[in-house]
């Protein structure tokens, strides 16, 4: 058994999965920064919602530094486009922002294979996208109900991938070796004992759980730097800690 989380990550190749979590992409990017510092590159990428956005950027070849710079200069006007429909925001500005940042347009071109969880509105189930337009897949996975209109891909309409797959693990094969970053939810819409808030129980998985990360939302984007710093600092601490039943738990 590896002595620490760092030992686990360096012992064998691993896939990376990042959970949903509203504007948690700042924290996810902090984790990516530390992985890069440690010279650790995942062989596969999985994610839902905020996790799909960050892993999608990584899959497309965007450097962590470039992603950090994009996020630190993000303004609400970059994605805020209210429009009548089944959600506050139309999503066109968000899509344009994604296309301006992504290095590759299709998932098949990506430097690291990725799988993005979305929610099929007709069949009411999670669908995993592995091919096709990357910006569309990310936009769909981030289409939080009430906030964004659903996203049409082909003849299907999709919404936030975290609806039924908050961890974003639906695309991972059984037994696959996965490093999972879990964004602890403080959403008032979930009961404290809701299954949606529980850590996934999965073999061959090392989970990083950082509690009390600075909360970011559309009207407090300036807190994003603090959330990024919380995650990076806490992950550096967690690397030196032993895993407890596969979990490295840190308070930011």
PDB file of N, CA and C in Angstrom, residues 44-132:
ATOM      1  N   UNK A  44      -6.045   9.437 -19.023  1.00  0.00           N
ATOM      2  CA  UNK A  44      -7.436   9.633 -19.451  1.00  0.00           C
ATOM      3  C   UNK A  44      -8.031  10.735 -18.576  1.00  0.00           C
ATOM      4  N   UNK A  45      -9.080  11.393 -19.099  1.00  0.00           N
ATOM      5  CA  UNK A  45      -9.722  12.470 -18.360  1.00  0.00           C
ATOM      6  C   UNK A  45     -11.235  12.264 -18.349  1.00  0.00           C
ATOM      7  N   UNK A  46     -11.835  12.495 -17.180  1.00  0.00           N
ATOM      8  CA  UNK A  46     -13.276  12.383 -17.023  1.00  0.00           C
ATOM      9  C   UNK A  46     -13.782  13.581 -16.226  1.00  0.00           C
ATOM     10  N   UNK A  47     -15.041  13.961 -16.447  1.00  0.00           N
ATOM     11  CA  UNK A  47     -15.576  15.067 -15.667  1.00  0.00           C
ATOM     12  C   UNK A  47     -17.018  15.372 -15.967  1.00  0.00           C
ATOM     13  N   UNK A  48     -17.620  16.127 -15.055  1.00  0.00           N
ATOM     14  CA  UNK A  48     -18.985  16.617 -15.224  1.00  0.00           C
ATOM     15  C   UNK A  48     -19.023  18.081 -14.826  1.00  0.00           C
ATOM     16  N   UNK A  49     -19.740  18.888 -15.598  1.00  0.00           N
ATOM     17  CA  UNK A  49     -19.967  20.305 -15.298  1.00  0.00           C
ATOM     18  C   UNK A  49     -18.642  21.046 -15.138  1.00  0.00           C
ATOM     19  N   UNK A  50     -18.369  21.642 -13.979  1.00  0.00           N
ATOM     20  CA  UNK A  50     -17.110  22.366 -13.787  1.00  0.00           C
ATOM     21  C   UNK A  50     -15.910  21.466 -14.052  1.00  0.00           C
ATOM     22  N   UNK A  51     -16.028  20.186 -13.666  1.00  0.00           N
ATOM     23  CA  UNK A  51     -14.951  19.238 -13.925  1.00  0.00           C
ATOM     24  C   UNK A  51     -14.775  18.950 -15.395  1.00  0.00           C
ATOM     25  N   UNK A  52     -15.882  18.909 -16.141  1.00  0.00           N
ATOM     26  CA  UNK A  52     -15.800  18.691 -17.583  1.00  0.00           C
ATOM     27  C   UNK A  52     -15.120  19.867 -18.272  1.00  0.00           C
ATOM     28  N   UNK A  53     -15.375  21.074 -17.775  1.00  0.00           N
ATOM     29  CA  UNK A  53     -14.767  22.241 -18.393  1.00  0.00           C
ATOM     30  C   UNK A  53     -13.240  22.214 -18.236  1.00  0.00           C
ATOM     31  N   UNK A  54     -12.778  21.953 -17.026  1.00  0.00           N
ATOM     32  CA  UNK A  54     -11.333  21.971 -16.772  1.00  0.00           C
ATOM     33  C   UNK A  54     -10.633  20.802 -17.453  1.00  0.00           C
ATOM     34  N   UNK A  55     -11.201  19.597 -17.360  1.00  0.00           N
ATOM     35  CA  UNK A  55     -10.560  18.463 -18.030  1.00  0.00           C
ATOM     36  C   UNK A  55     -10.635  18.624 -19.548  1.00  0.00           C
ATOM     37  N   UNK A  56     -11.706  19.267 -20.035  1.00  0.00           N
ATOM     38  CA  UNK A  56     -11.803  19.527 -21.466  1.00  0.00           C
ATOM     39  C   UNK A  56     -10.712  20.461 -21.955  1.00  0.00           C
ATOM     40  N   UNK A  57     -10.437  21.495 -21.178  1.00  0.00           N
ATOM     41  CA  UNK A  57      -9.347  22.402 -21.535  1.00  0.00           C
ATOM     42  C   UNK A  57      -8.006  21.669 -21.520  1.00  0.00           C
ATOM     43  N   UNK A  58      -7.806  20.832 -20.511  1.00  0.00           N
ATOM     44  CA  UNK A  58      -6.556  20.084 -20.430  1.00  0.00           C
ATOM     45  C   UNK A  58      -6.425  19.130 -21.611  1.00  0.00           C
ATOM     46  N   UNK A  59      -7.521  18.446 -21.940  1.00  0.00           N
ATOM     47  CA  UNK A  59      -7.497  17.497 -23.058  1.00  0.00           C
ATOM     48  C   UNK A  59      -7.139  18.186 -24.367  1.00  0.00           C
ATOM     49  N   UNK A  60      -7.572  19.435 -24.513  1.00  0.00           N
ATOM     50  CA  UNK A  60      -7.333  20.150 -25.768  1.00  0.00           C
ATOM     51  C   UNK A  60      -5.917  20.700 -25.874  1.00  0.00           C
ATOM     52  N   UNK A  61      -5.103  20.491 -24.840  1.00  0.00           N
ATOM     53  CA  UNK A  61      -3.710  20.917 -24.895  1.00  0.00           C
ATOM     54  C   UNK A  61      -3.435  22.276 -24.288  1.00  0.00           C
ATOM     55  N   UNK A  62      -4.452  22.891 -23.659  1.00  0.00           N
ATOM     56  CA  UNK A  62      -4.232  24.194 -23.028  1.00  0.00           C
ATOM     57  C   UNK A  62      -3.347  24.027 -21.801  1.00  0.00           C
ATOM     58  N   UNK A  63      -2.318  24.852 -21.681  1.00  0.00           N
ATOM     59  CA  UNK A  63      -1.428  24.765 -20.522  1.00  0.00           C
ATOM     60  C   UNK A  63      -2.142  25.254 -19.275  1.00  0.00           C
ATOM     61  N   UNK A  64      -1.680  24.783 -18.128  1.00  0.00           N
ATOM     62  CA  UNK A  64      -2.277  25.226 -16.869  1.00  0.00           C
ATOM     63  C   UNK A  64      -2.093  26.726 -16.679  1.00  0.00           C
ATOM     64  N   UNK A  65      -0.961  27.237 -17.085  1.00  0.00           N
ATOM     65  CA  UNK A  65      -0.727  28.683 -16.962  1.00  0.00           C
ATOM     66  C   UNK A  65      -1.715  29.478 -17.804  1.00  0.00           C
ATOM     67  N   UNK A  66      -1.955  29.030 -19.034  1.00  0.00           N
ATOM     68  CA  UNK A  66      -2.895  29.726 -19.904  1.00  0.00           C
ATOM     69  C   UNK A  66      -4.319  29.648 -19.349  1.00  0.00           C
ATOM     70  N   UNK A  67      -4.695  28.494 -18.815  1.00  0.00           N
ATOM     71  CA  UNK A  67      -6.019  28.346 -18.232  1.00  0.00           C
ATOM     72  C   UNK A  67      -6.167  29.252 -17.014  1.00  0.00           C
ATOM     73  N   UNK A  68      -5.164  29.272 -16.184  1.00  0.00           N
ATOM     74  CA  UNK A  68      -5.199  30.139 -15.004  1.00  0.00           C
ATOM     75  C   UNK A  68      -5.366  31.607 -15.407  1.00  0.00           C
ATOM     76  N   UNK A  69      -4.641  32.025 -16.409  1.00  0.00           N
ATOM     77  CA  UNK A  69      -4.737  33.416 -16.862  1.00  0.00           C
ATOM     78  C   UNK A  69      -6.138  33.727 -17.402  1.00  0.00           C
ATOM     79  N   UNK A  70      -6.734  32.776 -18.111  1.00  0.00           N
ATOM     80  CA  UNK A  70      -8.090  32.974 -18.620  1.00  0.00           C
ATOM     81  C   UNK A  70      -9.086  33.132 -17.477  1.00  0.00           C
ATOM     82  N   UNK A  71      -8.966  32.266 -16.489  1.00  0.00           N
ATOM     83  CA  UNK A  71      -9.920  32.294 -15.382  1.00  0.00           C
ATOM     84  C   UNK A  71      -9.746  33.524 -14.504  1.00  0.00           C
ATOM     85  N   UNK A  72      -8.501  33.920 -14.283  1.00  0.00           N
ATOM     86  CA  UNK A  72      -8.263  35.062 -13.400  1.00  0.00           C
ATOM     87  C   UNK A  72      -8.741  36.375 -14.013  1.00  0.00           C
ATOM     88  N   UNK A  73      -8.926  36.396 -15.314  1.00  0.00           N
ATOM     89  CA  UNK A  73      -9.419  37.612 -15.980  1.00  0.00           C
ATOM     90  C   UNK A  73     -10.879  37.471 -16.418  1.00  0.00           C
ATOM     91  N   UNK A  74     -11.534  36.384 -15.990  1.00  0.00           N
ATOM     92  CA  UNK A  74     -12.921  36.136 -16.379  1.00  0.00           C
ATOM     93  C   UNK A  74     -13.853  37.186 -15.777  1.00  0.00           C
ATOM     94  N   UNK A  75     -14.759  37.685 -16.587  1.00  0.00           N
ATOM     95  CA  UNK A  75     -15.758  38.648 -16.127  1.00  0.00           C
ATOM     96  C   UNK A  75     -17.160  38.083 -16.416  1.00  0.00           C
ATOM     97  N   UNK A  76     -18.129  38.501 -15.610  1.00  0.00           N
ATOM     98  CA  UNK A  76     -19.489  38.009 -15.811  1.00  0.00           C
ATOM     99  C   UNK A  76     -20.009  38.351 -17.201  1.00  0.00           C
ATOM    100  N   UNK A  77     -19.577  39.475 -17.729  1.00  0.00           N
ATOM    101  CA  UNK A  77     -20.022  39.885 -19.068  1.00  0.00           C
ATOM    102  C   UNK A  77     -19.555  38.917 -20.150  1.00  0.00           C
ATOM    103  N   UNK A  78     -18.569  38.060 -19.824  1.00  0.00           N
ATOM    104  CA  UNK A  78     -18.052  37.105 -20.805  1.00  0.00           C
ATOM    105  C   UNK A  78     -19.040  35.984 -21.105  1.00  0.00           C
ATOM    106  N   UNK A  79     -20.007  35.757 -20.187  1.00  0.00           N
ATOM    107  CA  UNK A  79     -20.945  34.649 -20.394  1.00  0.00           C
ATOM    108  C   UNK A  79     -22.385  35.020 -20.040  1.00  0.00           C
ATOM    109  N   UNK A  80     -22.632  36.245 -19.620  1.00  0.00           N
ATOM    110  CA  UNK A  80     -23.950  36.630 -19.116  1.00  0.00           C
ATOM    111  C   UNK A  80     -24.815  37.147 -20.254  1.00  0.00           C
ATOM    112  N   UNK A  81     -25.693  36.292 -20.777  1.00  0.00           N
ATOM    113  CA  UNK A  81     -26.562  36.675 -21.899  1.00  0.00           C
ATOM    114  C   UNK A  81     -28.000  36.216 -21.650  1.00  0.00           C
ATOM    115  N   UNK A  82     -28.716  36.893 -20.753  1.00  0.00           N
ATOM    116  CA  UNK A  82     -30.113  36.522 -20.470  1.00  0.00           C
ATOM    117  C   UNK A  82     -30.955  36.475 -21.750  1.00  0.00           C
ATOM    118  N   UNK A  83     -31.827  35.451 -21.813  1.00  0.00           N
ATOM    119  CA  UNK A  83     -32.642  35.264 -23.005  1.00  0.00           C
ATOM    120  C   UNK A  83     -33.866  34.432 -22.616  1.00  0.00           C
ATOM    121  N   UNK A  84     -35.049  34.780 -23.120  1.00  0.00           N
ATOM    122  CA  UNK A  84     -36.239  33.995 -22.773  1.00  0.00           C
ATOM    123  C   UNK A  84     -36.075  32.526 -23.147  1.00  0.00           C
ATOM    124  N   UNK A  85     -36.516  31.655 -22.272  1.00  0.00           N
ATOM    125  CA  UNK A  85     -36.414  30.229 -22.540  1.00  0.00           C
ATOM    126  C   UNK A  85     -36.313  29.436 -21.254  1.00  0.00           C
ATOM    127  N   UNK A  86     -35.971  28.146 -21.345  1.00  0.00           N
ATOM    128  CA  UNK A  86     -35.905  27.263 -20.168  1.00  0.00           C
ATOM    129  C   UNK A  86     -34.610  27.439 -19.384  1.00  0.00           C
ATOM    130  N   UNK A  87     -34.327  28.651 -18.985  1.00  0.00           N
ATOM    131  CA  UNK A  87     -33.108  28.979 -18.266  1.00  0.00           C
ATOM    132  C   UNK A  87     -32.851  30.466 -18.395  1.00  0.00           C
ATOM    133  N   UNK A  88     -32.102  31.017 -17.451  1.00  0.00           N
ATOM    134  CA  UNK A  88     -31.837  32.459 -17.473  1.00  0.00           C
ATOM    135  C   UNK A  88     -30.947  32.860 -18.634  1.00  0.00           C
ATOM    136  N   UNK A  89     -29.882  32.074 -18.864  1.00  0.00           N
ATOM    137  CA  UNK A  89     -28.872  32.452 -19.851  1.00  0.00           C
ATOM    138  C   UNK A  89     -28.984  31.609 -21.117  1.00  0.00           C
ATOM    139  N   UNK A  90     -28.829  32.270 -22.239  1.00  0.00           N
ATOM    140  CA  UNK A  90     -28.919  31.587 -23.539  1.00  0.00           C
ATOM    141  C   UNK A  90     -27.744  30.629 -23.747  1.00  0.00           C
ATOM    142  N   UNK A  91     -26.550  31.040 -23.331  1.00  0.00           N
ATOM    143  CA  UNK A  91     -25.363  30.197 -23.470  1.00  0.00           C
ATOM    144  C   UNK A  91     -24.511  30.502 -24.677  1.00  0.00           C
ATOM    145  N   UNK A  92     -24.940  31.426 -25.531  1.00  0.00           N
ATOM    146  CA  UNK A  92     -24.162  31.729 -26.739  1.00  0.00           C
ATOM    147  C   UNK A  92     -22.809  32.360 -26.386  1.00  0.00           C
ATOM    148  N   UNK A  93     -22.794  33.279 -25.429  1.00  0.00           N
ATOM    149  CA  UNK A  93     -21.529  33.913 -25.043  1.00  0.00           C
ATOM    150  C   UNK A  93     -20.582  32.887 -24.413  1.00  0.00           C
ATOM    151  N   UNK A  94     -21.138  31.989 -23.619  1.00  0.00           N
ATOM    152  CA  UNK A  94     -20.312  30.944 -23.015  1.00  0.00           C
ATOM    153  C   UNK A  94     -19.676  30.079 -24.088  1.00  0.00           C
ATOM    154  N   UNK A  95     -20.463  29.721 -25.099  1.00  0.00           N
ATOM    155  CA  UNK A  95     -19.951  28.908 -26.199  1.00  0.00           C
ATOM    156  C   UNK A  95     -18.841  29.653 -26.944  1.00  0.00           C
ATOM    157  N   UNK A  96     -19.041  30.935 -27.198  1.00  0.00           N
ATOM    158  CA  UNK A  96     -18.015  31.726 -27.881  1.00  0.00           C
ATOM    159  C   UNK A  96     -16.739  31.798 -27.043  1.00  0.00           C
ATOM    160  N   UNK A  97     -16.898  31.900 -25.739  1.00  0.00           N
ATOM    161  CA  UNK A  97     -15.731  31.940 -24.856  1.00  0.00           C
ATOM    162  C   UNK A  97     -14.969  30.617 -24.915  1.00  0.00           C
ATOM    163  N   UNK A  98     -15.688  29.523 -24.877  1.00  0.00           N
ATOM    164  CA  UNK A  98     -15.042  28.213 -24.980  1.00  0.00           C
ATOM    165  C   UNK A  98     -14.254  28.086 -26.279  1.00  0.00           C
ATOM    166  N   UNK A  99     -14.878  28.441 -27.392  1.00  0.00           N
ATOM    167  CA  UNK A  99     -14.214  28.325 -28.692  1.00  0.00           C
ATOM    168  C   UNK A  99     -12.980  29.213 -28.796  1.00  0.00           C
ATOM    169  N   UNK A 100     -12.977  30.331 -28.075  1.00  0.00           N
ATOM    170  CA  UNK A 100     -11.820  31.227 -28.128  1.00  0.00           C
ATOM    171  C   UNK A 100     -10.636  30.687 -27.325  1.00  0.00           C
ATOM    172  N   UNK A 101     -10.905  29.753 -26.412  1.00  0.00           N
ATOM    173  CA  UNK A 101      -9.846  29.234 -25.529  1.00  0.00           C
ATOM    174  C   UNK A 101      -9.339  27.864 -25.972  1.00  0.00           C
ATOM    175  N   UNK A 102     -10.232  26.994 -26.408  1.00  0.00           N
ATOM    176  CA  UNK A 102      -9.858  25.616 -26.733  1.00  0.00           C
ATOM    177  C   UNK A 102      -8.844  25.567 -27.874  1.00  0.00           C
ATOM    178  N   UNK A 103      -7.864  24.689 -27.728  1.00  0.00           N
ATOM    179  CA  UNK A 103      -6.826  24.528 -28.746  1.00  0.00           C
ATOM    180  C   UNK A 103      -7.302  23.658 -29.913  1.00  0.00           C
ATOM    181  N   UNK A 104      -8.203  22.712 -29.623  1.00  0.00           N
ATOM    182  CA  UNK A 104      -8.752  21.831 -30.646  1.00  0.00           C
ATOM    183  C   UNK A 104     -10.268  21.880 -30.590  1.00  0.00           C
ATOM    184  N   UNK A 105     -10.935  21.702 -31.729  1.00  0.00           N
ATOM    185  CA  UNK A 105     -12.381  21.787 -31.785  1.00  0.00           C
ATOM    186  C   UNK A 105     -13.052  20.440 -31.536  1.00  0.00           C
ATOM    187  N   UNK A 106     -12.434  19.337 -31.966  1.00  0.00           N
ATOM    188  CA  UNK A 106     -13.084  18.037 -31.807  1.00  0.00           C
ATOM    189  C   UNK A 106     -12.413  17.219 -30.711  1.00  0.00           C
ATOM    190  N   UNK A 107     -13.189  16.361 -30.065  1.00  0.00           N
ATOM    191  CA  UNK A 107     -12.658  15.518 -28.996  1.00  0.00           C
ATOM    192  C   UNK A 107     -11.661  14.506 -29.547  1.00  0.00           C
ATOM    193  N   UNK A 108     -11.833  14.127 -30.815  1.00  0.00           N
ATOM    194  CA  UNK A 108     -10.909  13.165 -31.424  1.00  0.00           C
ATOM    195  C   UNK A 108      -9.506  13.743 -31.584  1.00  0.00           C
ATOM    196  N   UNK A 109      -9.378  15.064 -31.661  1.00  0.00           N
ATOM    197  CA  UNK A 109      -8.074  15.707 -31.840  1.00  0.00           C
ATOM    198  C   UNK A 109      -7.312  15.883 -30.542  1.00  0.00           C
ATOM    199  N   UNK A 110      -7.969  15.707 -29.418  1.00  0.00           N
ATOM    200  CA  UNK A 110      -7.380  16.059 -28.119  1.00  0.00           C
ATOM    201  C   UNK A 110      -6.099  15.288 -27.828  1.00  0.00           C
ATOM    202  N   UNK A 111      -5.207  15.936 -27.093  1.00  0.00           N
ATOM    203  CA  UNK A 111      -3.920  15.338 -26.757  1.00  0.00           C
ATOM    204  C   UNK A 111      -4.055  14.229 -25.717  1.00  0.00           C
ATOM    205  N   UNK A 112      -5.106  14.295 -24.890  1.00  0.00           N
ATOM    206  CA  UNK A 112      -5.399  13.255 -23.906  1.00  0.00           C
ATOM    207  C   UNK A 112      -6.853  12.836 -24.115  1.00  0.00           C
ATOM    208  N   UNK A 113      -7.134  11.540 -24.225  1.00  0.00           N
ATOM    209  CA  UNK A 113      -8.528  11.106 -24.398  1.00  0.00           C
ATOM    210  C   UNK A 113      -9.396  11.570 -23.230  1.00  0.00           C
ATOM    211  N   UNK A 114     -10.609  12.019 -23.536  1.00  0.00           N
ATOM    212  CA  UNK A 114     -11.492  12.504 -22.478  1.00  0.00           C
ATOM    213  C   UNK A 114     -12.909  11.998 -22.677  1.00  0.00           C
ATOM    214  N   UNK A 115     -13.660  11.971 -21.579  1.00  0.00           N
ATOM    215  CA  UNK A 115     -15.066  11.564 -21.596  1.00  0.00           C
ATOM    216  C   UNK A 115     -15.830  12.534 -20.720  1.00  0.00           C
ATOM    217  N   UNK A 116     -16.895  13.116 -21.271  1.00  0.00           N
ATOM    218  CA  UNK A 116     -17.648  14.160 -20.586  1.00  0.00           C
ATOM    219  C   UNK A 116     -19.070  13.688 -20.327  1.00  0.00           C
ATOM    220  N   UNK A 117     -19.507  13.802 -19.077  1.00  0.00           N
ATOM    221  CA  UNK A 117     -20.857  13.394 -18.701  1.00  0.00           C
ATOM    222  C   UNK A 117     -21.847  14.526 -18.965  1.00  0.00           C
ATOM    223  N   UNK A 118     -22.967  14.186 -19.600  1.00  0.00           N
ATOM    224  CA  UNK A 118     -24.069  15.126 -19.826  1.00  0.00           C
ATOM    225  C   UNK A 118     -25.371  14.412 -19.443  1.00  0.00           C
ATOM    226  N   UNK A 119     -26.445  15.194 -19.301  1.00  0.00           N
ATOM    227  CA  UNK A 119     -27.736  14.622 -18.938  1.00  0.00           C
ATOM    228  C   UNK A 119     -28.693  14.726 -20.113  1.00  0.00           C
ATOM    229  N   UNK A 120     -29.152  13.568 -20.593  1.00  0.00           N
ATOM    230  CA  UNK A 120     -30.091  13.498 -21.712  1.00  0.00           C
ATOM    231  C   UNK A 120     -31.493  13.817 -21.186  1.00  0.00           C
ATOM    232  N   UNK A 121     -32.050  14.931 -21.646  1.00  0.00           N
ATOM    233  CA  UNK A 121     -33.332  15.392 -21.115  1.00  0.00           C
ATOM    234  C   UNK A 121     -34.497  14.491 -21.533  1.00  0.00           C
ATOM    235  N   UNK A 122     -34.426  13.889 -22.713  1.00  0.00           N
ATOM    236  CA  UNK A 122     -35.517  13.033 -23.165  1.00  0.00           C
ATOM    237  C   UNK A 122     -35.540  11.709 -22.412  1.00  0.00           C
ATOM    238  N   UNK A 123     -34.390  11.060 -22.323  1.00  0.00           N
ATOM    239  CA  UNK A 123     -34.330   9.744 -21.683  1.00  0.00           C
ATOM    240  C   UNK A 123     -34.084   9.815 -20.181  1.00  0.00           C
ATOM    241  N   UNK A 124     -33.821  11.036 -19.678  1.00  0.00           N
ATOM    242  CA  UNK A 124     -33.601  11.252 -18.238  1.00  0.00           C
ATOM    243  C   UNK A 124     -32.474  10.376 -17.699  1.00  0.00           C
ATOM    244  N   UNK A 125     -31.345  10.390 -18.388  1.00  0.00           N
ATOM    245  CA  UNK A 125     -30.215   9.584 -17.947  1.00  0.00           C
ATOM    246  C   UNK A 125     -28.905  10.265 -18.331  1.00  0.00           C
ATOM    247  N   UNK A 126     -27.828   9.825 -17.693  1.00  0.00           N
ATOM    248  CA  UNK A 126     -26.493  10.327 -18.008  1.00  0.00           C
ATOM    249  C   UNK A 126     -25.992   9.684 -19.290  1.00  0.00           C
ATOM    250  N   UNK A 127     -25.409  10.511 -20.154  1.00  0.00           N
ATOM    251  CA  UNK A 127     -24.768  10.050 -21.384  1.00  0.00           C
ATOM    252  C   UNK A 127     -23.324  10.519 -21.350  1.00  0.00           C
ATOM    253  N   UNK A 128     -22.416   9.683 -21.809  1.00  0.00           N
ATOM    254  CA  UNK A 128     -20.989  10.029 -21.837  1.00  0.00           C
ATOM    255  C   UNK A 128     -20.581  10.342 -23.269  1.00  0.00           C
ATOM    256  N   UNK A 129     -20.066  11.544 -23.483  1.00  0.00           N
ATOM    257  CA  UNK A 129     -19.615  11.964 -24.808  1.00  0.00           C
ATOM    258  C   UNK A 129     -18.100  11.783 -24.909  1.00  0.00           C
ATOM    259  N   UNK A 130     -17.650  11.113 -25.959  1.00  0.00           N
ATOM    260  CA  UNK A 130     -16.229  10.863 -26.182  1.00  0.00           C
ATOM    261  C   UNK A 130     -15.763  11.380 -27.543  1.00  0.00           C
ATOM    262  N   UNK A 131     -16.694  11.703 -28.405  1.00  0.00           N
ATOM    263  CA  UNK A 131     -16.367  12.191 -29.748  1.00  0.00           C
ATOM    264  C   UNK A 131     -17.245  13.403 -30.060  1.00  0.00           C
ATOM    265  N   UNK A 132     -16.861  14.104 -31.122  1.00  0.00           N
ATOM    266  CA  UNK A 132     -17.655  15.242 -31.549  1.00  0.00           C
ATOM    267  C   UNK A 132     -17.065  16.574 -31.121  1.00  0.00           C
TER     268      UNK A 132
END
